[in-house]
């Protein structure tokens, strides 16, 4: 695709009107508060990705004319999402003068019903082109809707005279996923009607006292029993240790989303193949019950697989995910073949049944990817509902079942880890992380292709820390297509993400309001914002979180419109406050008392070096070395020194440090500062607790830096194992600070 150019920057009025009609913003305010114009060529490319022809002036005029009548082409809206206690009017379009009846069918149960003769993990395989397979849902009561006395002139749409009737959805519908029906002249239509909570209330156990916990990259936190990477058994031990020995209320982790089923694996937790399912890389093989009952020969196979990678846990070099997965996969294949008890088999079958078609599609994608072994996907396999896919799925049914089994095992181990923290006294347990999107050639993109936009990727415009912008190489939700799907793919994603945790962090929650779309082949800076129906997306998030009993934290950093934070607070979603970024207009750190109460407060983020390294200006040195700076390095180092000095002054003024603090005193003083805030949650990066200085991730790089491969180490670069955490003097000292009254 052609790169947007300055000479193509003027947006004609008709193009601007068309863009506005489809939620494409022609301008935005950057991180410095300056208004930036989006080029016309970018607007055209983004509209084309939205399936809106705009490549010529004639196409723009035709698309604009069509957009004015879009709503009149369907009997019902693509979806209706409202807050509880709210009465809304729904337009219904039928032949002019025709009678119409409209009613709501209430949700009562979502319990899937499996035919007695069905094989659970295959029940949806023969069902092509359906959203529900052979899963039945018990439906609820039928509520007729009254027609409002609203007169709207009919329109001629596509040579057909169409009238509009307005029906009232009452304000007393229960929360849930209901169905709105309409019938006129023998024609019927139905759409999703979702009633969401007005507000997601924080549990009393959090509101009564500030809670703190460690923020970790799980893969980096290894034990002597790990297979070269931190896993779910390590997570359970970490949760228990930090609660029992440290008084922590939660442990926040990186996304555990699924990676590729074959090597090489993508290291970034934020670029998964699927956000709905987990990476089996985090499974602890020995903790699978069937492992204990293996024959001597099979147990030897497992031990031989573990031997070469277990010793990697004490290696200070980059984490080798490929070696770990090759070893674990070989061992897991052995354990998978072991007989399961009747109870265990039933539990597996019930898990697969509950996860439904989504799990079958994911497992099928894994089996096909493994089968193709790096070859390009042929066209006949591009559609999950195609006969070619059905044939290959049946031919490789054992591998499909294997990948379903891996998800069940990972789900069980995550549940155990979360429970370990709660049993040790944590108020929240595991705080999970949901990435912005998944890779363009991954399982989600394959299974949910109809709800995603193509030819563009998600990213962020330039800011202070990423001066060239960011391209995350992920296709965004297509706003209209997602609504037409009744928000089903989004709901299913949330339901899995909300399993086995006390809180869920939504990475870049601003993406539920608008996303930075970058046309293919363009610079990250040459994008445009596309708006989403945030009332629907946030409302559904609140509904599913309330049902799961989970606290939601929205990562609301970056370039955003000021009202968004107020909206999130109104809906009961915690924001994110980062001490290093919380400054007033003059660059002075704001006082702790000025922090938001409805927030997770931390000193730093995973996209910056640990605090000690950052305050030493090492982020400038790293970016200069990698060629990422667009400003003079000397100027940036001066800013870094000034930033440190302002922090020291703020801390010393409150008596939290001396005017010349040591590195350790400064880190502890910053966390005392956070303890003085009214923030509901305080997150402490484990790297800060042990003295680590290396960044986990340097945005804007790929192979230039070992992103997401840095094992937990101390200030000298020596690996810190899970068993030795509370032998670390810096960690013990910081924990004492965190537990001060």
Short mmCIF file of N, CA and C in Angstrom, two decimals, residues 414-415 418 422 428-432 496-505 548-551:
data_model
loop_
_atom_site.label_atom_id
_atom_site.label_comp_id
_atom_site.label_asym_id
_atom_site.label_seq_id
_atom_site.Cartn_x
_atom_site.Cartn_y
_atom_site.Cartn_z
N UNK A 414 -3.67 -23.22 36.25
CA UNK A 414 -3.90 -21.82 36.58
C UNK A 414 -4.86 -21.71 37.76
N UNK A 415 -5.90 -22.52 37.75
CA UNK A 415 -6.86 -22.51 38.87
C UNK A 415 -6.14 -22.83 40.18
N UNK A 418 -4.00 -19.80 41.32
CA UNK A 418 -4.85 -18.74 41.88
C UNK A 418 -5.32 -19.12 43.28
N UNK A 422 -4.95 -17.34 47.22
CA UNK A 422 -6.10 -17.06 48.08
C UNK A 422 -5.99 -17.81 49.39
N UNK A 428 -6.94 -10.80 46.47
CA UNK A 428 -7.30 -10.88 45.05
C UNK A 428 -6.76 -12.13 44.37
N UNK A 429 -5.59 -12.57 44.74
CA UNK A 429 -4.98 -13.71 44.05
C UNK A 429 -4.26 -13.26 42.78
N UNK A 430 -4.53 -13.94 41.69
CA UNK A 430 -3.84 -13.63 40.43
C UNK A 430 -4.50 -12.45 39.73
N UNK A 431 -3.67 -11.51 39.28
CA UNK A 431 -4.11 -10.40 38.43
C UNK A 431 -3.60 -10.71 37.02
N UNK A 432 -4.51 -11.11 36.15
CA UNK A 432 -4.12 -11.49 34.79
C UNK A 432 -4.04 -10.26 33.89
N UNK A 496 -13.13 -16.37 28.84
CA UNK A 496 -11.93 -17.15 29.09
C UNK A 496 -10.91 -16.33 29.88
N UNK A 497 -10.74 -15.06 29.50
CA UNK A 497 -9.77 -14.20 30.18
C UNK A 497 -10.10 -14.02 31.66
N UNK A 498 -11.37 -14.08 32.01
CA UNK A 498 -11.80 -13.83 33.38
C UNK A 498 -11.79 -15.09 34.26
N UNK A 499 -11.34 -16.20 33.71
CA UNK A 499 -11.27 -17.44 34.50
C UNK A 499 -10.07 -17.41 35.44
N UNK A 500 -10.27 -17.91 36.65
CA UNK A 500 -9.20 -18.17 37.62
C UNK A 500 -8.34 -16.93 37.90
N UNK A 501 -8.97 -15.85 38.27
CA UNK A 501 -8.23 -14.65 38.67
C UNK A 501 -9.13 -13.79 39.54
N UNK A 502 -8.50 -12.88 40.27
CA UNK A 502 -9.26 -11.95 41.08
C UNK A 502 -9.35 -10.58 40.44
N UNK A 503 -8.47 -10.35 39.47
CA UNK A 503 -8.46 -9.07 38.74
C UNK A 503 -7.92 -9.32 37.35
N UNK A 504 -8.33 -8.48 36.43
CA UNK A 504 -7.87 -8.57 35.05
C UNK A 504 -7.46 -7.19 34.58
N UNK A 505 -6.21 -7.09 34.12
CA UNK A 505 -5.72 -5.84 33.54
C UNK A 505 -5.98 -5.86 32.03
N UNK A 548 -18.20 -12.92 36.79
CA UNK A 548 -17.03 -13.70 37.22
C UNK A 548 -16.52 -13.26 38.58
N UNK A 549 -16.99 -12.13 39.10
CA UNK A 549 -16.50 -11.62 40.38
C UNK A 549 -15.07 -11.12 40.30
N UNK A 550 -14.72 -10.44 39.20
CA UNK A 550 -13.35 -10.03 38.95
C UNK A 550 -13.25 -8.50 38.87
N UNK A 551 -12.21 -7.94 39.49
CA UNK A 551 -11.91 -6.52 39.41
C UNK A 551 -11.24 -6.23 38.07
#
